[in-house]
Amino acid sequence: MEAVRDRIVPDVVADGLRVLFCGINPGLMTAATGHHFARPGNRFWPVLHASGFTPRLFAPAEQERLLDHGLGITNVVARASARADELTEAEYREGGRLLAEKVLRLRPRWLAVAGITAYRVAFGDRHAAIGPQQRTIGDTRIWALPNPSGLNAQWTVARMAEEYGRLRTAAFAED
């Protein structure tokens, strides 16, 4: 796995998505497979399904199918690491700057950052809480979500699905 450290994993994006999900950075399993949220035990895919974003549970290898549902995936920091605590504050801030540029270019309705600490550091908002944010990037609204990592034990799948479901309701009620 060390051979894939610092590898960049391509985004799954298109113009005008309803929701652009944003992880902290790729883990080593994601870098090895090229599929976002690929580590067994990461709850992103089960939560996405349980919250109603996808009609069935997708495997990480099916990530491109998200585009059919107006969804995409990117990261705050592009380089892969074993743990998010290997990232520096400067990397988060630069990642936030680059993410804002990407959002302005792609114009999703919502940017959903899966990790409150990553959101706080990347965007310099130390007091942000889980949920919709006041800040926008152009016309794109922002929602801070709990990190789906299995290490984030205080958030169960059911509790995360409820929060992700709130975002889904907001994102699909705008038609």
XYZ file of C-alpha atoms in Angstrom:
175
model
C 0.000 0.000 0.000
C 2.888 2.392 0.596
C 3.479 2.436 -3.169
C 0.217 4.365 -3.671
C 0.908 7.005 -1.006
C 0.507 10.506 -2.522
C -1.292 9.096 -5.605
C -4.043 11.323 -7.022
C -7.452 9.717 -7.600
C -9.516 11.245 -10.422
C -12.706 13.064 -9.476
C -16.114 11.805 -10.528
C -17.618 15.087 -11.734
C -19.695 16.814 -14.377
C -21.108 20.299 -14.836
C -24.278 21.203 -12.953
C -24.493 18.306 -10.473
C -27.120 18.427 -7.752
C -24.562 17.404 -5.110
C -20.788 17.239 -5.277
C -19.666 15.095 -2.340
C -16.244 15.998 -1.042
C -14.130 13.645 1.042
C -11.162 14.731 3.123
C -8.541 12.986 0.965
C -8.157 9.570 -0.628
C -7.101 6.744 1.638
C -4.558 4.189 0.484
C -7.244 1.653 -0.528
C -8.922 4.327 -2.653
C -5.577 5.171 -4.238
C -4.844 1.485 -4.911
C -8.228 0.821 -6.550
C -8.926 4.237 -8.069
C -12.396 4.114 -6.482
C -13.520 6.675 -3.910
C -14.422 5.522 -0.386
C -13.093 2.037 -1.236
C -11.824 0.988 2.190
C -13.932 -1.793 3.696
C -15.598 -0.296 6.745
C -16.068 3.116 5.147
C -19.780 3.778 5.356
C -20.163 6.278 2.500
C -21.815 3.896 0.041
C -24.240 2.331 2.577
C -25.168 5.797 3.902
C -25.686 7.154 0.386
C -28.155 4.342 -0.273
C -29.848 4.469 3.163
C -30.405 8.217 2.782
C -32.144 7.764 -0.581
C -29.484 9.232 -2.867
C -29.077 5.933 -4.756
C -31.742 3.356 -5.658
C -29.523 0.504 -4.422
C -26.217 0.026 -2.663
C -23.447 0.855 -5.128
C -19.988 -0.652 -4.837
C -17.036 1.742 -5.036
C -16.236 0.340 -8.505
C -19.617 1.706 -9.667
C -18.769 5.282 -8.712
C -19.329 6.591 -12.262
C -23.024 5.629 -11.930
C -23.399 8.496 -9.460
C -23.326 10.892 -12.412
C -26.625 9.360 -13.609
C -28.159 10.590 -10.359
C -26.706 14.105 -10.485
C -24.012 13.253 -7.937
C -20.221 13.441 -7.979
C -17.168 12.973 -5.758
C -14.022 14.999 -5.139
C -11.714 15.634 -2.169
C -10.470 18.607 -0.184
C -6.878 17.375 -0.514
C -6.050 15.356 -3.630
C -3.089 13.285 -2.395
C -3.601 9.895 -0.804
C -2.462 9.119 2.723
C -3.003 6.390 5.287
C -4.739 8.795 7.687
C -6.194 12.290 7.436
C -4.031 13.409 10.369
C -1.029 13.152 8.016
C -2.288 16.255 6.195
C -1.053 19.706 7.149
C -3.179 22.750 7.835
C -1.571 24.376 4.799
C -2.708 21.440 2.616
C -6.273 21.846 3.876
C -6.260 25.592 3.189
C -4.796 25.131 -0.303
C -7.271 22.305 -0.889
C -10.114 24.638 0.096
C -8.880 27.254 -2.364
C -8.631 24.700 -5.198
C -11.997 23.206 -4.261
C -13.630 26.640 -4.478
C -12.175 27.080 -7.979
C -13.503 23.652 -8.990
C -16.964 24.452 -7.613
C -17.062 27.779 -9.479
C -16.195 25.923 -12.691
C -18.595 22.960 -12.231
C -21.472 24.852 -10.537
C -23.083 22.046 -8.500
C -26.188 23.048 -6.539
C -24.628 21.750 -3.314
C -21.095 21.018 -2.152
C -21.291 18.392 0.600
C -18.071 18.192 2.630
C -17.910 14.854 4.455
C -15.875 15.850 7.479
C -16.593 18.852 9.683
C -12.972 19.336 10.745
C -11.807 19.303 7.126
C -14.469 21.898 6.276
C -13.505 24.104 9.215
C -9.812 24.116 8.342
C -10.172 24.315 4.544
C -12.564 27.252 4.693
C -11.346 28.954 7.859
C -14.667 28.546 9.685
C -13.716 27.285 13.156
C -17.309 27.366 14.440
C -19.057 25.491 11.614
C -21.424 22.695 12.629
C -22.890 19.746 10.746
C -25.632 20.912 8.390
C -26.152 23.681 5.828
C -23.640 26.532 5.994
C -24.143 30.250 5.505
C -21.174 30.434 3.127
C -21.711 29.852 -0.580
C -19.272 29.467 -3.460
C -20.876 31.413 -6.262
C -24.427 30.032 -6.381
C -23.403 26.721 -4.772
C -24.660 26.079 -1.256
C -22.515 24.102 1.191
C -23.526 21.340 3.597
C -21.081 19.921 6.149
C -21.675 16.198 6.680
C -20.241 13.728 9.174
C -17.209 11.824 7.941
C -18.342 8.305 6.917
C -15.092 6.690 8.046
C -15.549 3.726 10.355
C -13.288 5.615 12.779
C -16.073 8.178 13.277
C -17.899 5.895 15.720
C -20.097 8.560 17.315
C -22.049 8.688 14.038
C -23.939 5.463 13.331
C -25.047 4.559 9.805
C -28.655 5.367 10.740
C -27.743 8.753 12.208
C -25.538 9.624 9.223
C -28.271 8.513 6.802
C -30.648 10.907 8.531
C -28.249 13.840 8.029
C -27.435 12.875 4.445
C -31.181 12.509 3.892
C -31.733 16.100 5.018
C -29.291 17.171 2.307
C -31.019 14.945 -0.266
C -34.372 16.544 0.561
C -32.895 20.021 0.128
C -31.039 19.129 -3.070
C -34.027 17.539 -4.793
C -36.674 19.962 -3.516
C -35.216 22.777 -5.608
C -36.953 21.885 -8.877
